[in-house]
Short mmCIF file of C-alpha atoms and ligand atoms in Angstrom, two decimals:
data_model
loop_
_atom_site.label_atom_id
_atom_site.label_comp_id
_atom_site.label_asym_id
_atom_site.label_seq_id
_atom_site.Cartn_x
_atom_site.Cartn_y
_atom_site.Cartn_z
CA MET A 74 4.80 10.03 -24.81
CA SER A 75 2.17 9.48 -22.07
CA VAL A 76 1.92 11.58 -18.92
CA TYR A 77 1.57 9.55 -15.70
CA LEU A 78 0.46 11.28 -12.51
CA VAL A 79 1.43 9.14 -9.51
CA THR A 80 0.34 10.26 -6.04
CA GLY A 81 1.93 9.09 -2.79
CA ALA A 82 5.06 8.79 -4.93
CA ALA A 83 7.43 9.50 -2.03
CA GLY A 84 5.97 6.63 0.01
CA PHE A 85 6.90 2.94 -0.01
CA ILE A 86 4.78 1.53 -2.84
CA GLY A 87 4.50 4.77 -4.84
CA ALA A 88 8.30 5.13 -5.02
CA ASN A 89 8.70 1.49 -6.07
CA TYR A 90 6.01 1.98 -8.72
CA VAL A 91 7.66 5.11 -10.16
CA GLN A 92 11.00 3.29 -10.44
CA HIS A 93 9.40 0.26 -12.17
CA LEU A 94 7.30 2.50 -14.41
CA LEU A 95 10.41 4.23 -15.71
CA GLU A 96 11.93 0.81 -16.49
CA TRP A 97 8.79 -0.58 -18.15
CA GLU A 98 7.91 2.52 -20.15
CA ALA A 99 11.49 3.77 -20.65
CA SER A 100 11.26 6.83 -22.88
CA HIS A 101 7.46 6.66 -23.28
CA ALA A 102 6.51 8.05 -19.88
CA GLU A 103 6.63 11.51 -18.43
CA VAL A 104 6.09 11.08 -14.68
CA ILE A 105 4.55 13.66 -12.36
CA ALA A 106 5.17 12.51 -8.79
CA VAL A 107 2.80 14.04 -6.23
CA ASP A 108 3.17 13.76 -2.46
CA TYR A 109 2.51 16.08 0.47
CA LEU A 110 5.50 14.58 2.33
CA GLY A 111 3.48 13.57 5.38
CA PHE A 112 4.80 11.33 8.14
CA ALA A 113 5.63 8.44 5.78
CA GLY A 114 6.68 10.61 2.83
CA ASN A 115 10.40 10.56 2.02
CA GLN A 116 11.53 12.34 -1.11
CA ALA A 117 14.85 10.47 -0.91
CA ASN A 118 12.92 7.36 -2.05
CA LEU A 119 12.93 8.97 -5.50
CA ASP A 120 16.62 9.94 -5.50
CA SER A 121 17.59 7.30 -8.08
CA VAL A 122 15.07 8.75 -10.58
CA ALA A 123 15.07 12.40 -9.47
CA ASP A 124 16.25 13.68 -12.86
CA ARG A 125 13.50 11.74 -14.66
CA VAL A 126 10.41 12.83 -12.70
CA VAL A 127 8.74 16.13 -11.94
CA PHE A 128 8.02 16.32 -8.21
CA GLU A 129 5.00 18.30 -6.98
CA LYS A 130 4.46 18.74 -3.28
CA ALA A 131 0.67 18.80 -2.93
CA ASP A 132 -2.20 17.48 -0.82
CA ILE A 133 -4.57 15.19 -2.75
CA ALA A 134 -7.44 16.32 -0.51
CA ASP A 135 -7.04 19.91 -1.77
CA LEU A 136 -9.30 20.16 -4.83
CA ALA A 137 -8.01 23.53 -6.05
CA ALA A 138 -4.35 22.44 -5.82
CA MET A 139 -4.95 19.08 -7.52
CA GLU A 140 -7.15 20.51 -10.27
CA GLU A 141 -4.43 23.04 -11.05
CA ILE A 142 -1.86 20.21 -11.31
CA TYR A 143 -4.18 18.22 -13.59
CA ARG A 144 -4.76 21.24 -15.85
CA ARG A 145 -1.04 22.03 -15.99
CA TYR A 146 0.16 18.52 -16.87
CA ARG A 147 -2.96 16.96 -18.49
CA PRO A 148 -2.20 13.40 -17.32
CA ASP A 149 -3.12 10.44 -19.52
CA TYR A 150 -2.85 7.97 -16.63
CA VAL A 151 -3.37 8.48 -12.91
CA VAL A 152 -2.42 6.11 -10.09
CA ASN A 153 -3.54 7.18 -6.64
CA PHE A 154 -1.35 5.55 -3.99
CA ALA A 155 -1.52 8.53 -1.61
CA ALA A 156 -2.96 7.60 1.76
CA GLU A 157 -2.10 7.66 5.40
CA SER A 158 -1.24 4.01 5.85
CA HIS A 159 -0.22 3.02 9.36
CA ASN A 160 -2.85 1.30 11.49
CA ASP A 161 -1.18 2.25 14.78
CA ARG A 162 -0.90 5.92 13.90
CA ALA A 163 -4.54 5.93 12.71
CA ILE A 164 -5.68 5.10 16.25
CA LEU A 165 -3.92 8.20 17.54
CA GLU A 166 -4.81 10.67 14.76
CA PRO A 167 -7.83 9.32 12.82
CA SER A 168 -8.78 12.69 11.28
CA ALA A 169 -5.65 12.84 9.11
CA PHE A 170 -6.55 9.37 7.81
CA MET A 171 -10.11 10.37 6.94
CA ARG A 172 -8.84 13.41 5.05
CA SER A 173 -6.25 11.62 2.89
CA ASN A 174 -7.97 8.26 2.44
CA ALA A 175 -11.61 9.29 2.03
CA LEU A 176 -11.70 12.96 0.93
CA GLY A 177 -8.43 12.51 -1.01
CA ALA A 178 -9.92 9.59 -2.97
CA GLN A 179 -12.93 11.74 -3.88
CA VAL A 180 -10.84 14.75 -4.92
CA MET A 181 -8.69 12.55 -7.16
CA ALA A 182 -11.76 10.98 -8.81
CA GLU A 183 -13.28 14.43 -9.22
CA CYS A 184 -10.13 15.80 -10.89
CA SER A 185 -10.16 12.88 -13.33
CA ARG A 186 -13.81 13.76 -14.07
CA LEU A 187 -13.11 17.49 -14.56
CA VAL A 188 -9.92 16.99 -16.58
CA PRO A 189 -10.51 13.65 -18.34
CA VAL A 190 -7.78 11.01 -18.29
CA ARG A 191 -7.39 7.72 -20.19
CA ALA A 192 -7.44 5.60 -17.02
CA HIS A 193 -7.22 6.13 -13.27
CA VAL A 194 -6.37 3.44 -10.69
CA HIS A 195 -7.40 3.90 -7.09
CA VAL A 196 -5.11 1.74 -4.95
CA SER A 197 -6.81 0.19 -1.98
CA THR A 198 -6.23 -2.58 0.49
CA ILE A 199 -7.40 -6.02 1.60
CA GLU A 200 -8.11 -4.42 4.96
CA VAL A 201 -11.39 -2.84 3.76
CA TYR A 202 -12.94 -6.32 3.91
CA GLY A 203 -12.30 -6.47 7.68
CA GLU A 204 -11.45 -9.63 9.54
CA LEU A 205 -11.76 -13.02 7.84
CA PRO A 206 -13.81 -15.50 9.89
CA PRO A 207 -11.79 -18.67 10.65
CA ARG A 208 -14.32 -20.80 8.72
CA ASP A 209 -13.88 -18.78 5.51
CA ARG A 210 -11.20 -19.48 2.94
CA TRP A 211 -10.68 -15.91 1.71
CA PHE A 212 -12.33 -12.66 0.61
CA THR A 213 -13.24 -12.00 -3.03
CA GLU A 214 -14.51 -8.98 -4.99
CA ARG A 215 -18.02 -10.12 -3.97
CA SER A 216 -17.29 -9.74 -0.25
CA PRO A 217 -18.92 -6.78 1.52
CA LEU A 218 -16.69 -4.03 2.90
CA ASN A 219 -16.54 -4.53 6.67
CA ALA A 220 -13.67 -2.34 7.92
CA LYS A 221 -13.19 -2.11 11.66
CA THR A 222 -10.11 0.10 12.25
CA PRO A 223 -9.76 3.87 11.61
CA TYR A 224 -7.25 3.17 8.80
CA SER A 225 -9.34 0.57 7.04
CA ALA A 226 -12.59 2.48 7.62
CA ALA A 227 -11.07 5.58 5.96
CA LYS A 228 -9.87 3.42 3.04
CA ALA A 229 -13.31 1.76 2.81
CA ALA A 230 -14.94 5.21 2.70
CA GLY A 231 -12.61 6.11 -0.19
CA ASP A 232 -13.53 2.84 -1.92
CA GLN A 233 -17.25 3.52 -1.64
CA ILE A 234 -16.79 6.99 -3.13
CA VAL A 235 -14.72 5.60 -6.01
CA ARG A 236 -17.33 2.86 -6.64
CA ALA A 237 -19.98 5.60 -6.80
CA TYR A 238 -17.88 7.50 -9.38
CA MET A 239 -17.38 4.30 -11.43
CA GLN A 240 -21.13 3.79 -11.71
CA THR A 241 -22.34 7.38 -11.91
CA TYR A 242 -19.93 8.71 -14.56
CA PRO A 243 -19.72 6.02 -17.26
CA ASN A 244 -17.14 7.92 -19.31
CA LEU A 245 -14.76 8.20 -16.38
CA ASP A 246 -12.44 5.21 -16.64
CA ILE A 247 -11.61 4.54 -13.01
CA ARG A 248 -10.44 1.18 -11.65
CA MET A 249 -9.50 -0.14 -8.24
CA THR A 250 -7.17 -2.68 -6.64
CA HIS A 251 -7.28 -4.25 -3.17
CA CYS A 252 -3.88 -5.58 -2.29
CA ALA A 253 -2.52 -7.87 0.41
CA ASN A 254 0.28 -6.75 2.77
CA ASN A 255 3.33 -5.58 0.83
CA TYR A 256 6.98 -6.06 1.69
CA GLY A 257 10.16 -4.94 -0.07
CA PRO A 258 12.60 -2.01 -0.29
CA TYR A 259 11.83 1.57 0.82
CA GLN A 260 9.23 0.66 3.46
CA LEU A 261 9.24 3.00 6.45
CA PRO A 262 10.80 1.18 9.42
CA GLU A 263 7.61 1.48 11.46
CA LYS A 264 6.13 -1.54 9.60
CA LEU A 265 6.88 -5.10 10.76
CA ILE A 266 9.67 -6.28 8.43
CA PRO A 267 11.85 -3.12 8.25
CA LEU A 268 11.24 -2.47 11.96
CA ALA A 269 12.52 -5.98 12.74
CA VAL A 270 15.61 -5.67 10.53
CA THR A 271 16.57 -2.18 11.66
CA ASN A 272 16.10 -3.10 15.34
CA LEU A 273 18.26 -6.21 15.00
CA LEU A 274 21.00 -4.33 13.14
CA ARG A 275 21.15 -1.96 16.13
CA GLY A 276 21.27 -4.78 18.72
CA ARG A 277 17.59 -4.42 19.70
CA LYS A 278 14.94 -7.09 19.92
CA VAL A 279 12.03 -7.49 17.49
CA PRO A 280 8.77 -6.41 19.13
CA VAL A 281 5.82 -8.69 18.34
CA TYR A 282 2.29 -7.63 19.26
CA GLY A 283 0.50 -10.02 21.65
CA ASP A 284 0.84 -13.70 20.74
CA GLY A 285 2.02 -12.78 17.21
CA LEU A 286 -0.51 -15.21 15.70
CA GLN A 287 -2.24 -12.52 13.61
CA ARG A 288 -2.26 -13.96 10.07
CA ARG A 289 -1.44 -11.75 7.09
CA ASP A 290 -1.38 -12.27 3.34
CA TRP A 291 2.04 -11.15 1.96
CA LEU A 292 3.01 -9.98 -1.53
CA HIS A 293 6.29 -8.49 -2.81
CA VAL A 294 5.90 -4.80 -3.68
CA ALA A 295 7.25 -5.38 -7.22
CA ASP A 296 4.42 -7.85 -7.87
CA HIS A 297 1.90 -5.33 -6.53
CA CYS A 298 3.32 -2.62 -8.82
CA ALA A 299 3.06 -4.95 -11.83
CA ALA A 300 -0.57 -5.70 -10.91
CA VAL A 301 -1.45 -1.99 -10.66
CA HIS A 302 0.19 -1.34 -14.05
CA ARG A 303 -1.70 -4.26 -15.59
CA VAL A 304 -5.01 -2.92 -14.25
CA LEU A 305 -4.18 0.62 -15.45
CA HIS A 306 -3.63 -0.54 -19.03
CA ALA A 307 -6.32 -3.25 -19.24
CA ASP A 308 -9.02 -2.90 -21.88
CA LEU A 309 -12.07 -3.29 -19.63
CA GLY A 310 -14.96 -1.64 -21.43
CA PRO A 311 -17.83 0.21 -19.75
CA VAL A 312 -19.11 -0.73 -16.29
CA PRO A 313 -22.23 -2.92 -16.83
CA ALA A 314 -25.50 -1.82 -15.21
CA GLN A 315 -25.72 -5.22 -13.47
CA ALA A 316 -22.72 -4.20 -11.35
CA ALA A 317 -25.20 -2.30 -9.16
CA THR A 318 -26.16 -5.62 -7.55
CA ALA A 319 -23.10 -7.69 -8.52
CA PRO A 320 -19.96 -5.90 -7.26
CA GLU A 321 -17.67 -8.50 -8.87
CA LEU A 322 -18.58 -6.89 -12.22
CA LEU A 323 -17.04 -3.57 -11.20
CA PRO A 324 -13.48 -2.86 -12.42
CA VAL A 325 -12.14 -3.90 -9.00
CA PHE A 326 -9.31 -6.44 -8.66
CA ASP A 327 -8.04 -8.24 -5.56
CA VAL A 328 -4.26 -8.73 -5.62
CA SER A 329 -2.50 -11.40 -3.58
CA ALA A 330 -0.03 -14.29 -3.77
CA ARG A 331 -2.28 -16.40 -1.47
CA HIS A 332 0.63 -16.47 0.96
CA GLU A 333 -0.57 -16.44 4.55
CA VAL A 334 1.99 -16.12 7.36
CA THR A 335 1.70 -15.16 11.04
CA ASN A 336 3.48 -12.06 12.30
CA LEU A 337 5.45 -14.25 14.69
CA ASP A 338 6.64 -16.42 11.83
CA ILE A 339 7.75 -13.31 9.89
CA ALA A 340 9.70 -12.10 12.94
CA ARG A 341 11.35 -15.53 13.33
CA ARG A 342 12.35 -15.62 9.66
CA VAL A 343 13.91 -12.15 9.79
CA VAL A 344 15.87 -13.01 12.94
CA THR A 345 17.08 -16.25 11.37
CA ALA A 346 18.02 -14.50 8.11
CA LEU A 347 20.39 -12.33 10.13
CA GLY A 348 21.97 -15.42 11.73
CA LEU A 349 20.41 -14.83 15.17
CA ASP A 350 18.37 -16.99 17.55
CA PRO A 351 14.61 -16.19 17.56
CA GLU A 352 14.26 -17.35 21.20
CA GLU A 353 16.67 -14.62 22.24
CA TRP A 354 15.79 -11.79 19.82
CA ILE A 355 11.96 -11.63 19.85
CA GLU A 356 9.94 -9.97 22.60
CA HIS A 357 6.16 -10.03 22.94
CA ILE A 358 4.67 -6.62 23.78
CA PRO A 359 1.07 -5.46 24.47
CA ASP A 360 -1.11 -5.80 21.36
CA ARG A 361 -2.58 -2.74 19.69
CA PRO A 362 -6.30 -2.30 20.38
CA ASN A 363 -8.76 -3.78 17.90
CA HIS A 364 -6.04 -5.64 15.95
CA ASP A 365 -7.39 -7.72 13.00
CA ARG A 366 -6.55 -11.40 13.51
CA ARG A 367 -6.65 -12.58 9.94
CA TYR A 368 -7.17 -11.60 6.32
CA LEU A 369 -6.57 -13.28 2.98
CA ILE A 370 -7.93 -12.54 -0.52
CA ASP A 371 -8.35 -14.52 -3.67
CA PRO A 372 -6.62 -13.04 -6.77
CA GLU A 373 -8.44 -15.32 -9.22
CA LYS A 374 -10.15 -12.45 -11.08
CA ILE A 375 -6.93 -10.57 -11.90
CA GLU A 376 -5.23 -13.87 -12.79
CA THR A 377 -7.91 -15.10 -15.16
CA ARG A 378 -9.09 -11.77 -16.65
CA LEU A 379 -5.81 -9.89 -16.87
CA GLY A 380 -3.20 -12.68 -16.81
CA TRP A 381 -1.32 -11.22 -13.84
CA ARG A 382 0.59 -13.63 -11.59
CA PRO A 383 3.05 -12.95 -8.75
CA GLU A 384 6.62 -13.67 -9.81
CA ARG A 385 8.52 -13.62 -6.51
CA ASP A 386 8.36 -16.53 -4.10
CA PHE A 387 8.13 -15.41 -0.50
CA ASP A 388 11.34 -16.99 0.84
CA THR A 389 13.54 -15.40 -1.85
CA GLY A 390 11.68 -12.08 -1.65
CA LEU A 391 12.05 -11.91 2.12
CA THR A 392 15.77 -12.78 2.02
CA GLU A 393 16.39 -10.10 -0.64
CA THR A 394 14.38 -7.58 1.37
CA VAL A 395 16.38 -8.22 4.54
CA GLU A 396 19.58 -7.81 2.50
CA TRP A 397 18.30 -4.52 1.05
CA TYR A 398 17.90 -3.01 4.53
CA VAL A 399 21.34 -4.34 5.52
CA GLU A 400 22.87 -2.68 2.44
CA HIS A 401 20.90 0.59 2.74
CA ARG A 402 21.74 1.49 6.30
CA THR A 403 22.26 5.19 5.50
CA TRP A 404 18.74 5.36 4.03
CA TRP A 405 17.02 4.16 7.21
CA GLU A 406 19.45 5.76 9.68
CA ARG A 407 18.58 9.15 8.18
CA ILE A 408 14.87 8.41 8.71
CA LEU A 409 15.39 7.37 12.33
CA GLU A 410 17.53 10.47 12.96
CA GLU A 411 14.75 12.66 11.63
CA LYS A 412 11.72 10.88 13.13
CA GLY A 413 13.10 9.15 16.24
CA GLU A 414 12.18 5.59 17.22
CA LEU A 415 9.25 4.27 15.19
CA GLY A 416 7.91 1.30 17.17
CA PHE A 417 4.70 1.65 19.24
CA ASP A 418 4.34 0.60 22.86
CA TRP A 419 0.60 0.43 23.55
CA SER A 420 1.13 0.04 27.30
CA MET A 421 2.54 3.59 27.24
CA VAL A 422 0.10 5.19 24.79
CA SER A 423 -3.19 6.79 25.78
CA GLN A 424 -5.95 6.29 23.20
CA GLY A 425 -8.43 8.68 24.78
CA PRO A 426 -8.41 12.41 25.51
CA ALA A 427 -5.18 13.76 26.96
N1 NAD B 1444 1.77 -1.18 2.48
C1 NAD B 1444 0.90 -2.13 2.26
O1 NAD B 1444 1.09 -3.28 2.69
C2 NAD B 1444 -0.34 -1.87 1.44
C3 NAD B 1444 -1.14 -2.94 1.07
C4 NAD B 1444 -2.28 -2.71 0.27
C5 NAD B 1444 -2.59 -1.42 -0.11
N2 NAD B 1444 -1.80 -0.40 0.29
C6 NAD B 1444 -2.19 0.95 -0.17
O2 NAD B 1444 -1.15 1.39 -1.03
C7 NAD B 1444 -1.00 2.80 -0.93
C8 NAD B 1444 0.43 3.15 -0.61
O3 NAD B 1444 0.79 2.53 0.63
P1 NAD B 1444 2.26 2.64 1.22
O4 NAD B 1444 2.50 1.43 2.02
O5 NAD B 1444 3.20 3.02 0.14
O6 NAD B 1444 2.07 3.85 2.21
P2 NAD B 1444 3.13 4.95 2.69
O7 NAD B 1444 2.56 5.48 3.96
O8 NAD B 1444 4.51 4.39 2.71
O9 NAD B 1444 3.07 6.06 1.56
C9 NAD B 1444 1.94 6.86 1.37
C10 NAD B 1444 2.42 8.17 0.79
O10 NAD B 1444 1.25 8.99 0.57
C11 NAD B 1444 1.55 10.32 0.97
N3 NAD B 1444 0.28 10.97 1.32
C12 NAD B 1444 -0.57 10.65 2.33
N4 NAD B 1444 -1.62 11.48 2.33
C13 NAD B 1444 -1.42 12.36 1.30
C14 NAD B 1444 -2.14 13.46 0.82
N5 NAD B 1444 -3.28 13.85 1.40
N6 NAD B 1444 -1.65 14.12 -0.27
C15 NAD B 1444 -0.49 13.75 -0.85
N7 NAD B 1444 0.26 12.71 -0.41
C16 NAD B 1444 -0.20 12.03 0.65
C17 NAD B 1444 2.49 10.17 2.17
O11 NAD B 1444 3.26 11.35 2.38
C18 NAD B 1444 3.34 8.97 1.72
O12 NAD B 1444 4.47 9.40 1.00
C19 NAD B 1444 -2.00 3.25 0.13
O13 NAD B 1444 -3.16 3.71 -0.52
C20 NAD B 1444 -2.29 1.99 0.93
O14 NAD B 1444 -3.58 2.04 1.50
C21 NAD B 1444 -0.69 -0.58 1.05
#
C-alpha cells in the first residue's frame, strides 16, 4: 500500500486525478486529499470517492500545518496541484495567488525535504512561458520562463523555487509538469467551456473576450492526469550537473496534445453542440487587460522519454464534456447558488485602488 498526498484535490484537475488514481491503483493507494477550499475548491467534487479518501482542510503555504500532515501520514508520493488558478481573479487579488502558487510551492518542496518521499510532482502550466511569438512554432523545456500576468508570474515563481530544490537537494526526488489548457468534468463554471455551457443552458449568451482570436492549446483533463501519474512513477535518476546550463535536462515535462484552437472557435463549437446558432448566442465583451494572445508547447520529451501520449481526440472530448455539464446540472447549479454569477465584465471592474 502506498500513501499518496494530493493537494488541490477539491479543485478541477485534483479531483479528476484522485478519481483516476483510485481506478489505476485500486487497492494499492491510500489517498490523503488536501485542500483549503478556497474560491475554486469544492469538496463535492470528491463525493464519488468520499469513503475512499481522507480529506484534510489545510493551506499548503502554512509550513507548520503541512509538516504536521506529512509527519502524520508519511506520504510515499506527493502531487501538488494546489494553486489559485484563474487569470481574471489574479488581476483583482494578486496576493492570494503569490501565496498559494509561489510560497505554497516552496512549502510543499520543503515538507518533502524534511519528511522524505519517494517522488513529488509539482504541477505547473504552459503559461509560465508567456506569450508565443507568431513566428515561433511552440515552447519547449528549453524555453525561458517569461510570465506576464499575476497568475502566471506566481506560477513561474513557484517553478523557479522548485527548480532550485531539484538542483540543490539531489536526494529530493521532485519533478515538474507544464500543461496546456485543460477541459473536462468538474471545472468551475468561471472558465471558458463550463461558463459557455452553463450560460447557454440558462438561456444566456456566451461571452467572448475581445475578438476571441486568442489561441490556446487544449488537452483533456484525463490525459493530463495520466501524464502526471506517468511522471510521478518514472525512473529518472539523479539530476545531472549539466542541467545548470541546460534546463531540458531537469526532470521537467511539457504536456500537450498540440491542439491549438481560438477561444472564439471553442465558443462556436459549444453553441453548436447544444444545437444553437453561434451568430445568435455569442457576444463579444471587453477583453481582460494584458490577455495572452497565444501559447502552445511541444510534448516531445514526455512522449519519447516516458511513452505518454494523449488518448482523447478533441472533438469527442469536447462533445462528452458538454454532455457532462448537461447531465450534472445540480452540481453546477449548487456552485452558482453559492458563489453567484461567475463571468467577468472588465468594463465594470476597477483594476486600481478602490
Ligand atoms: N486548468 C488548467 O487548464 C491548467 C492547465 C495547466 C496547469 N494547471 C495547474 O493545475 C493545477 C490545478 O488547476 P485547476 O484547474 O484544477 O485549478 P482549480 O482552481 O480548479 O483548483 C485548485 C485547487 O487548489 C486549492 N488551493 C489553492 N490554493 C491553496 C492553498 N494555498 N492550500 C490548499 N489548497 C489550495 C483550491 O481551493 C482549489 O480546490 C494548478 O496548479 C494549475 O496551475 C491548470
